[in-house]
Tab-separated table of C-alpha atoms in Angstrom:
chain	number	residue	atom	x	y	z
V	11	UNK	CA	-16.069	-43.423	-22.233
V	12	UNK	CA	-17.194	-40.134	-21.555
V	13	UNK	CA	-15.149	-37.408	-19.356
V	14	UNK	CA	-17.201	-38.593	-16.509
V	15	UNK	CA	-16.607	-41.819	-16.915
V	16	UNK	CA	-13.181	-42.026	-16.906
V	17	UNK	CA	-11.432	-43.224	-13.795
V	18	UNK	CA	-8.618	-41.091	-12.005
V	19	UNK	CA	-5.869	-41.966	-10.066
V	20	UNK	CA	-5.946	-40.769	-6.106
V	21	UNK	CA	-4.321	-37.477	-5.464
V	22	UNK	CA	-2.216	-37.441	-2.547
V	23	UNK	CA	-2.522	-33.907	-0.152
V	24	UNK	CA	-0.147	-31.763	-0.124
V	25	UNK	CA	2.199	-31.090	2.216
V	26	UNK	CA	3.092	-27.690	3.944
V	27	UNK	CA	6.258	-27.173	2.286
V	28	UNK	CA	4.818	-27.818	-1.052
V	29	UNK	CA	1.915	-25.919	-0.489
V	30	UNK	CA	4.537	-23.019	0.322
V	31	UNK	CA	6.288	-23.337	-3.310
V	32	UNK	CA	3.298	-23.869	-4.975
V	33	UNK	CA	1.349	-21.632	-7.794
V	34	UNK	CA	-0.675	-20.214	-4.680
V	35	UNK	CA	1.972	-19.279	-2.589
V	36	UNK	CA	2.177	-15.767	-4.580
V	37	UNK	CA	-0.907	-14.866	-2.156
V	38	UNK	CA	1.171	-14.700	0.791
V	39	UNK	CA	-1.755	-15.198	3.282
V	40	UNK	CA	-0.267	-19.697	4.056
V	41	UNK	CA	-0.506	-19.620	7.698
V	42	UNK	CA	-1.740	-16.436	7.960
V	43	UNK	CA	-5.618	-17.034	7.637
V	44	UNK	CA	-7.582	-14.219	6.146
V	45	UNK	CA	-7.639	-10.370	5.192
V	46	UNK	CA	-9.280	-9.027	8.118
V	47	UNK	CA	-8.861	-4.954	7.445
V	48	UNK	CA	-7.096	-3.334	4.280
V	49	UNK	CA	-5.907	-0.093	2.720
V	50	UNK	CA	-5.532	0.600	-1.110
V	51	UNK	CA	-5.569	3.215	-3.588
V	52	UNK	CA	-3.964	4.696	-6.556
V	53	UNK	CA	-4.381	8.635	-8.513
V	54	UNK	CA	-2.536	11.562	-8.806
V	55	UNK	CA	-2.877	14.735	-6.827
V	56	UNK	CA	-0.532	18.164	-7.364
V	57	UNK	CA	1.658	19.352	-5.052
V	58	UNK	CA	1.016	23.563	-4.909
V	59	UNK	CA	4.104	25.924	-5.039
V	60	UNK	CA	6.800	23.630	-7.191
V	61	UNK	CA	3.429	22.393	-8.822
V	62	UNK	CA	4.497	18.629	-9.151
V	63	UNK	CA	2.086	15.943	-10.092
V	64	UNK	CA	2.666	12.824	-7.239
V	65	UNK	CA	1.282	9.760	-9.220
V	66	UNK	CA	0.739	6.529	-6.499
V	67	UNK	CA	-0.359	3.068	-5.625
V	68	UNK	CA	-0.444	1.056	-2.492
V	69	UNK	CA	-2.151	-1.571	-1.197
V	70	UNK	CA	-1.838	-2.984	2.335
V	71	UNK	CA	-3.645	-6.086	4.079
V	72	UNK	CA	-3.951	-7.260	7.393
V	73	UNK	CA	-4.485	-10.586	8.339
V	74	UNK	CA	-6.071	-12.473	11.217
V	75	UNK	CA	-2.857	-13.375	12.260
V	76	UNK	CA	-2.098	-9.771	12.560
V	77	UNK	CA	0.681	-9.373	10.188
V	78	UNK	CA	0.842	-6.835	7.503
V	79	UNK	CA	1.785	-6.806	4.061
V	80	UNK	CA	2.019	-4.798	1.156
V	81	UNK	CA	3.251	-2.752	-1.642
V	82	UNK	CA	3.354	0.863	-2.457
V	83	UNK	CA	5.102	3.030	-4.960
V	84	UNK	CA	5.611	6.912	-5.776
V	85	UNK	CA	6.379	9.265	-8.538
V	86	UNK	CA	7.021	12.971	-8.956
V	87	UNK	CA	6.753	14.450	-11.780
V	88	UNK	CA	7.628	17.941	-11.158
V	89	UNK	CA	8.736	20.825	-13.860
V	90	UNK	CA	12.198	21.235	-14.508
V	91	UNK	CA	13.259	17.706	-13.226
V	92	UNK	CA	15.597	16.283	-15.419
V	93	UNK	CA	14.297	12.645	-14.703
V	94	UNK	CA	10.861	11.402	-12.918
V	95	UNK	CA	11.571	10.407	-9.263
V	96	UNK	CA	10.289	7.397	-8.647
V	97	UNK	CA	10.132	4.839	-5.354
V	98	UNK	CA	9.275	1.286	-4.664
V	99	UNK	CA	8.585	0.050	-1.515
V	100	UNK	CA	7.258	-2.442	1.344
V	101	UNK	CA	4.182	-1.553	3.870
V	102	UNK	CA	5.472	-2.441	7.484
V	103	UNK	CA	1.919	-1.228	9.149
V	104	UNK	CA	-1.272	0.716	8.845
V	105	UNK	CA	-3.940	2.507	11.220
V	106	UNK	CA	-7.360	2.458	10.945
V	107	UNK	CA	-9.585	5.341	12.435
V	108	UNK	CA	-12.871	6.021	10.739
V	109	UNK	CA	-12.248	7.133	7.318
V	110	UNK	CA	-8.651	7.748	7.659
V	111	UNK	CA	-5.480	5.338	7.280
V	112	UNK	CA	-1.812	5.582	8.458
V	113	UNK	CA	0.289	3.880	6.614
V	114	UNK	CA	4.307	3.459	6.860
V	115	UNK	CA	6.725	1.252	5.024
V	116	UNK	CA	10.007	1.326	3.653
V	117	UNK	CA	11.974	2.110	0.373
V	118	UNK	CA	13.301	-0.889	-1.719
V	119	UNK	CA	14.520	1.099	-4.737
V	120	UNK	CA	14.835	4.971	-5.783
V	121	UNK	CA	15.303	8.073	-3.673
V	122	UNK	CA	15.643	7.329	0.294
V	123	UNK	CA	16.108	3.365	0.148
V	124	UNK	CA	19.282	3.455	1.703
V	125	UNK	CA	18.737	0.129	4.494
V	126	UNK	CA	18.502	2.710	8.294
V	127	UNK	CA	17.282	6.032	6.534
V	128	UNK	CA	14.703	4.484	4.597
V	129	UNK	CA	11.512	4.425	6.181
V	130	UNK	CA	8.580	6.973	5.798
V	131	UNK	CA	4.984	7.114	6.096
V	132	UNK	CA	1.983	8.703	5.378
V	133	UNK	CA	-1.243	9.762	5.707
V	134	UNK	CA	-4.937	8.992	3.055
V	135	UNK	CA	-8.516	9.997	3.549
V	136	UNK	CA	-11.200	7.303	1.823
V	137	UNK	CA	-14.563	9.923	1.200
V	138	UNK	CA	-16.768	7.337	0.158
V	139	UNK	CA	-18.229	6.580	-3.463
V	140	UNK	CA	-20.237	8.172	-6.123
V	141	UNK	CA	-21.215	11.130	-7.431
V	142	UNK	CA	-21.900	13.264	-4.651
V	143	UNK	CA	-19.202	11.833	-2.588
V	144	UNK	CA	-15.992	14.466	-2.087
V	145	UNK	CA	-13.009	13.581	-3.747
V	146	UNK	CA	-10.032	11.141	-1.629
V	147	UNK	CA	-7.189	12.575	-0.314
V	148	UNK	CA	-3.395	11.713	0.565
V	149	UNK	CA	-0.757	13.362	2.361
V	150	UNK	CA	2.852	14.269	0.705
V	151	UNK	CA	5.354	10.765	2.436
V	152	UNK	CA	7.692	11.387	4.837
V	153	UNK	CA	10.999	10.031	3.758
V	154	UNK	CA	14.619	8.797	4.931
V	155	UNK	CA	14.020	8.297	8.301
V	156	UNK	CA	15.472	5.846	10.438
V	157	UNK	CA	14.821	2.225	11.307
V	158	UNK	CA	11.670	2.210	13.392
V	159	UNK	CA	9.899	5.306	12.175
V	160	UNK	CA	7.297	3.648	10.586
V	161	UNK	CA	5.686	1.801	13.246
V	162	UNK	CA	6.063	4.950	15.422
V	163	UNK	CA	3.717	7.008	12.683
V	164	UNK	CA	1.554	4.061	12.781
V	165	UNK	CA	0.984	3.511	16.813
V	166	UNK	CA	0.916	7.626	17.012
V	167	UNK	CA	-1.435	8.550	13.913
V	168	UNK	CA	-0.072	12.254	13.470
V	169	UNK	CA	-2.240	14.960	11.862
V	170	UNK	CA	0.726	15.592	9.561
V	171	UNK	CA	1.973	15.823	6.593
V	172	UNK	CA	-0.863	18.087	5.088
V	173	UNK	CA	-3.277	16.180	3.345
V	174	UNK	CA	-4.309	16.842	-0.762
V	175	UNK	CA	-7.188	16.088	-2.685
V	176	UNK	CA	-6.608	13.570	-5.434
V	177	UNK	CA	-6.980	14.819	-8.697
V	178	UNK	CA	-7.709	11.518	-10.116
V	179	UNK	CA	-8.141	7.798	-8.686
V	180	UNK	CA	-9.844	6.149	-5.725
V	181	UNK	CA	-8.975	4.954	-1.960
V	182	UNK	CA	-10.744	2.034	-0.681
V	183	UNK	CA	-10.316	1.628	3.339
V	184	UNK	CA	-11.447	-1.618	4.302
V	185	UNK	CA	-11.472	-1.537	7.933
């Protein structure tokens, strides 16, 4: 017999549940149909005055459902700290207008992940691609505040915190 040949033995579907457990449920998106707008980006930009390099990555999806997910996480790397700072966290929401994306979450681990004072936001610019394209930019996160501040930075898209060019990496706004 050859590999085509062969006869199998009927599958049977899935259920729900087992569809849940399953090597695709990593995704996250079961139930919640597809990515309809996202948010990502990673780099480094420095942070005039104490000079400290802010190293990033986030990425945040929307689905047709309307939930949000994501990831992001932080690092500064300023002179004279006697460790790197460092936070992990959850996205709660993002904003969408034009070229610009709000974006607030909370801390799961490091500085300001304290469960009621642990929710921050903030703020990136997507310039567009290529070589004559400016460079992307991100805002320094506000941090520690309470329950509910994130979705308020979301709904109210402030012009703050000031906004920095990246001195290396890329966002991608996917509205």
């Amino acid at each position: 017999f050859s590999a085509c040949e062969k006869s199998m033995a009927p599958v049977e579907p899935l259920d729900s549940k087992q569809l849940a457990s399953g090597p695709g449920a990593a995704i996250g998106s079961l139930g919640k149909g597809p990515v309809v707008q996202s948010v990502s980006g990673s780099g480094s930009f420095i942070v005039p005055g104490p000079n400290d390099r802010r190293t990033f990555s986030f990425t945040a999806r929307r689905y047709a459902d309307g939930s949000v997910e994501g990831d992001w996480e932080r690092i500064r790397r300023g002179p004279g700290n006697a460790k790197e700072t460092k936070s992990h966290g959850k996205v709660l929401c993002f904003t969408i207008v034009g070229n610009q994306a709000w974006i607030g979450g909370f801390a799961t681990s490091g500085l300001f992940s304290t469960p009621g004072e642990n929710e921050g936001g903030w703020r990136v610019v997507d310039n567009g691609e290529g070589k004559n394209a400016l460079p992307d930019q991100m805002s320094l996160e506000f941090v520690g505040a309470a329950t509910g501040f994130a979705e308020d930075y979301c709904a109210n898209t402030p012009a703050a915190p000031a906004l920095f060019t990246l001195e290396a990496g890329n966002i991608q706004i996917r509205p």
